[in-house]
CSV table of C-alpha atoms in Angstrom, one decimal:
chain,number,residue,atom,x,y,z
A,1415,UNK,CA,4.1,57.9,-7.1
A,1416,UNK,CA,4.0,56.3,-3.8
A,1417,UNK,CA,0.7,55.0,-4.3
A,1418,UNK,CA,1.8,52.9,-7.4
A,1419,UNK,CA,4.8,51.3,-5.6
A,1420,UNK,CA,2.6,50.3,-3.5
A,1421,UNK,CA,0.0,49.0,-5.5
A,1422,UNK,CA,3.0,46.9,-7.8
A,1423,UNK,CA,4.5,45.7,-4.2
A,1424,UNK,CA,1.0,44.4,-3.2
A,1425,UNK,CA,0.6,42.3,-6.9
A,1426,UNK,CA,3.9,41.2,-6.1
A,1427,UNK,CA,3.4,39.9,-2.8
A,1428,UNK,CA,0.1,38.5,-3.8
A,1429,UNK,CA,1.4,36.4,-6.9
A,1430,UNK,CA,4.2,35.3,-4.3
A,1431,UNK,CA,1.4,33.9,-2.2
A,1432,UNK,CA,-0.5,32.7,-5.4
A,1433,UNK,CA,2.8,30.5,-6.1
A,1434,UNK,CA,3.4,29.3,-2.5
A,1435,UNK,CA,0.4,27.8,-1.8
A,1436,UNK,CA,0.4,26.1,-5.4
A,1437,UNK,CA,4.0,24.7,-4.5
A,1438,UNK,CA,2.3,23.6,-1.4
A,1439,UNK,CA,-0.6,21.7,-2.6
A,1440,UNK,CA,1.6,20.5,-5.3
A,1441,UNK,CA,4.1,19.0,-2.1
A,1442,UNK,CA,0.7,17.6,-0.1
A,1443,UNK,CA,0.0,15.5,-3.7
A,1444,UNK,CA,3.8,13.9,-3.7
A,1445,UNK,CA,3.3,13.2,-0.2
A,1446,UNK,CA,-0.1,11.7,-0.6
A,1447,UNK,CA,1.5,9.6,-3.1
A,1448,UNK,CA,3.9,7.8,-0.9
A,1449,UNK,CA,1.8,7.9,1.7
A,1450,UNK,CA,-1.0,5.9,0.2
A,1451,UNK,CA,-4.0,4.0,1.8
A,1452,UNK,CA,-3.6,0.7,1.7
A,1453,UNK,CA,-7.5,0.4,0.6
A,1454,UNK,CA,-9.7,-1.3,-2.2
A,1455,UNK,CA,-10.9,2.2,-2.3
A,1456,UNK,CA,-7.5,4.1,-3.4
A,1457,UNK,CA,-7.8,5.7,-6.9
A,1458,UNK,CA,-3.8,5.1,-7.5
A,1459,UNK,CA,-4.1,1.3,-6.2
A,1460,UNK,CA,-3.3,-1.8,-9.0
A,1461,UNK,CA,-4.5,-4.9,-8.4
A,1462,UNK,CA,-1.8,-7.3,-9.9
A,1463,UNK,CA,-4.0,-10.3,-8.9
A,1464,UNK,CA,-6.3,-12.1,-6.8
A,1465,UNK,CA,-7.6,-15.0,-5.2
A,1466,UNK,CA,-10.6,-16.1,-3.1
A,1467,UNK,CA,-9.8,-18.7,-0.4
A,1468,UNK,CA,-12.1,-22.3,-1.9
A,1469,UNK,CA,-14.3,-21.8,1.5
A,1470,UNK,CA,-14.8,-18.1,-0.2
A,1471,UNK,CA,-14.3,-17.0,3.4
A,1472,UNK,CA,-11.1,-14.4,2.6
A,1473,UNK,CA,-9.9,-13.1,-0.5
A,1474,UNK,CA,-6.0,-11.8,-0.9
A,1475,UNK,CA,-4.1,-9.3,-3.2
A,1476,UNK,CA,-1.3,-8.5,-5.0
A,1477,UNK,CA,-1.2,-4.8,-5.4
A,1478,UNK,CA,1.4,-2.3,-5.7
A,1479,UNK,CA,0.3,1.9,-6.3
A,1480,UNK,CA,1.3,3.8,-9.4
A,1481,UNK,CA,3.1,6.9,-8.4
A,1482,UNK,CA,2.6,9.1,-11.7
A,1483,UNK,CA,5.7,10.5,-12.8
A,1484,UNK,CA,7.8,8.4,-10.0
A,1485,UNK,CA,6.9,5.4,-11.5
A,1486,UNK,CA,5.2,2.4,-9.0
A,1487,UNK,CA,5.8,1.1,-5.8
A,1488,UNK,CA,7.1,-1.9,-4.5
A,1489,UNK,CA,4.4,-5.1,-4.4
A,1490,UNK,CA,2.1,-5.2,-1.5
A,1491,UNK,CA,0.1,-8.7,-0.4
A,1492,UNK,CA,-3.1,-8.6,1.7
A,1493,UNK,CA,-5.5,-11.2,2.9
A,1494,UNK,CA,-8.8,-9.9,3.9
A,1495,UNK,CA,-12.4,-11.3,4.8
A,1496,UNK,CA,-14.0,-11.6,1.6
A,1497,UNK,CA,-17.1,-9.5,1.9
A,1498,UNK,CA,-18.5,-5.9,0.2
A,1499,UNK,CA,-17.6,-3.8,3.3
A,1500,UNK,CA,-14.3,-5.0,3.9
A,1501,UNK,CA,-11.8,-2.6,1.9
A,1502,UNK,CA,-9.1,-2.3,4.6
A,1503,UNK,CA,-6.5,-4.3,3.0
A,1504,UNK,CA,-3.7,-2.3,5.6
A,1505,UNK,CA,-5.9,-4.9,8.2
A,1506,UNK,CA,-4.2,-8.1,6.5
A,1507,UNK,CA,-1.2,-6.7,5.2
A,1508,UNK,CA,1.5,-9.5,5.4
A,1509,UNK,CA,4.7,-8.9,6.8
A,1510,UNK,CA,7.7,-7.8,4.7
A,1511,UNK,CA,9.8,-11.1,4.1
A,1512,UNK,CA,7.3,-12.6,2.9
A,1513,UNK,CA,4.9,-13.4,-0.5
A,1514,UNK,CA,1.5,-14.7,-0.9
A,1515,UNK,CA,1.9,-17.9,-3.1
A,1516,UNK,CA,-1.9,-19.0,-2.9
A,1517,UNK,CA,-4.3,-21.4,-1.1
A,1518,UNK,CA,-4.1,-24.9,-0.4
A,1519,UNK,CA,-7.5,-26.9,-0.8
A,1520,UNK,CA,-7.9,-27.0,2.8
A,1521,UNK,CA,-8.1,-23.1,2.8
A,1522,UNK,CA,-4.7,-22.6,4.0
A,1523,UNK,CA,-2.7,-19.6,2.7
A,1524,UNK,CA,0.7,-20.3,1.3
A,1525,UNK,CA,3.8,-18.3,1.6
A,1526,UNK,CA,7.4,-18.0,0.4
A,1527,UNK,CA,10.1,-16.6,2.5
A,1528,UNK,CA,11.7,-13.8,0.2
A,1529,UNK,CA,14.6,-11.2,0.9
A,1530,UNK,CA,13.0,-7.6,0.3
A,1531,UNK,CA,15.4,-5.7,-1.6
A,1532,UNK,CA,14.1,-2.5,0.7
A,1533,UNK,CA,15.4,-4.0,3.8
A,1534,UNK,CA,18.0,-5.7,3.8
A,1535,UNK,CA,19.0,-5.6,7.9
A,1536,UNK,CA,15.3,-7.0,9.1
A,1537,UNK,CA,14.3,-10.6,9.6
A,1538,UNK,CA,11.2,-11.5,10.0
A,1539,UNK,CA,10.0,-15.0,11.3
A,1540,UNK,CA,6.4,-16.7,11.1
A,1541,UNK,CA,6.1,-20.2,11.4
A,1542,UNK,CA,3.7,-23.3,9.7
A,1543,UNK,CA,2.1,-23.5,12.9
A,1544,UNK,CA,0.7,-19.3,12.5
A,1545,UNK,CA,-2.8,-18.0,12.6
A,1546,UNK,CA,-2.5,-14.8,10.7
A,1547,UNK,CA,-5.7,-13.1,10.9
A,1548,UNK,CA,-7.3,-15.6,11.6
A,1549,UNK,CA,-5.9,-17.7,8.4
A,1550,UNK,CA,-3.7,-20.7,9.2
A,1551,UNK,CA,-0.7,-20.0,6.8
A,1552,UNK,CA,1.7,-22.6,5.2
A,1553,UNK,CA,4.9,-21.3,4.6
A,1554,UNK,CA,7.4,-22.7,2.1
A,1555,UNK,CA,11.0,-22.3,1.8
């Protein structure tokens, strides 16, 4: 008798195991989710749009992730060199604050101050005169 209350504990406390560690994986992919890369390389990353600067020199997106069942993130812009080996677009993300309009014919890249719904306490100040990355930046009002 023993030996079968033993035997039905141990199933037990196996199928327990079974189920935490598929609760746990399950909680690493949630947090993967809002945790994601910021890379052209992301499987959950969408591209809302694009443009290459006229010199073709850097390139700049729109993106925002899709979350599955938690719907999508907020929008994301990123100017980056405009090459195959460059997929780091964490590297030019732009500051929250502020949107990626597009490029001037002089290769400038043109923002627009914005107020992020996210945080609404932070201020964030860049000025026409800024190099980001390399990229003299326009801002407009």
């Amino acid at each position: 008798m023993k030996k079968w209350i033993l035997i039905i504990v141990g199933v037990i406390l196996i199928g327990i195991i079974g189920i935490g560690i598929k609760i746990n994986s399950d909680l690493n992919d949630v947090v993967e989710a809002f945790n994601s890369e910021h890379s052209l390389n992301e499987s959950d990353l969408i591209i809302l749009s694009d443009s290459i600067s006229p010199n073709k020199k850097y390139k700049y997106y729109e993106y925002q992730f899709d979350k599955g069942g938690l719907g999508y993130s907020r929008v994301f812009w990123s100017v980056i060199e405009n090459n195959k080996k460059e997929n780091d677009l964490e590297k030019g993300l732009i500051p929250n604050g502020y949107k990626i309009i597009g490029w001037t014919k002089t290769n400038q890249l043109t923002l627009q101050k914005w107020k992020p719904y996210y945080e609404k306490n932070t201020t964030y100040e860049l000025n026409n005169r800024a190099d980001f990355n390399g990229i003299k930046i326009n801002i407009e009002e």
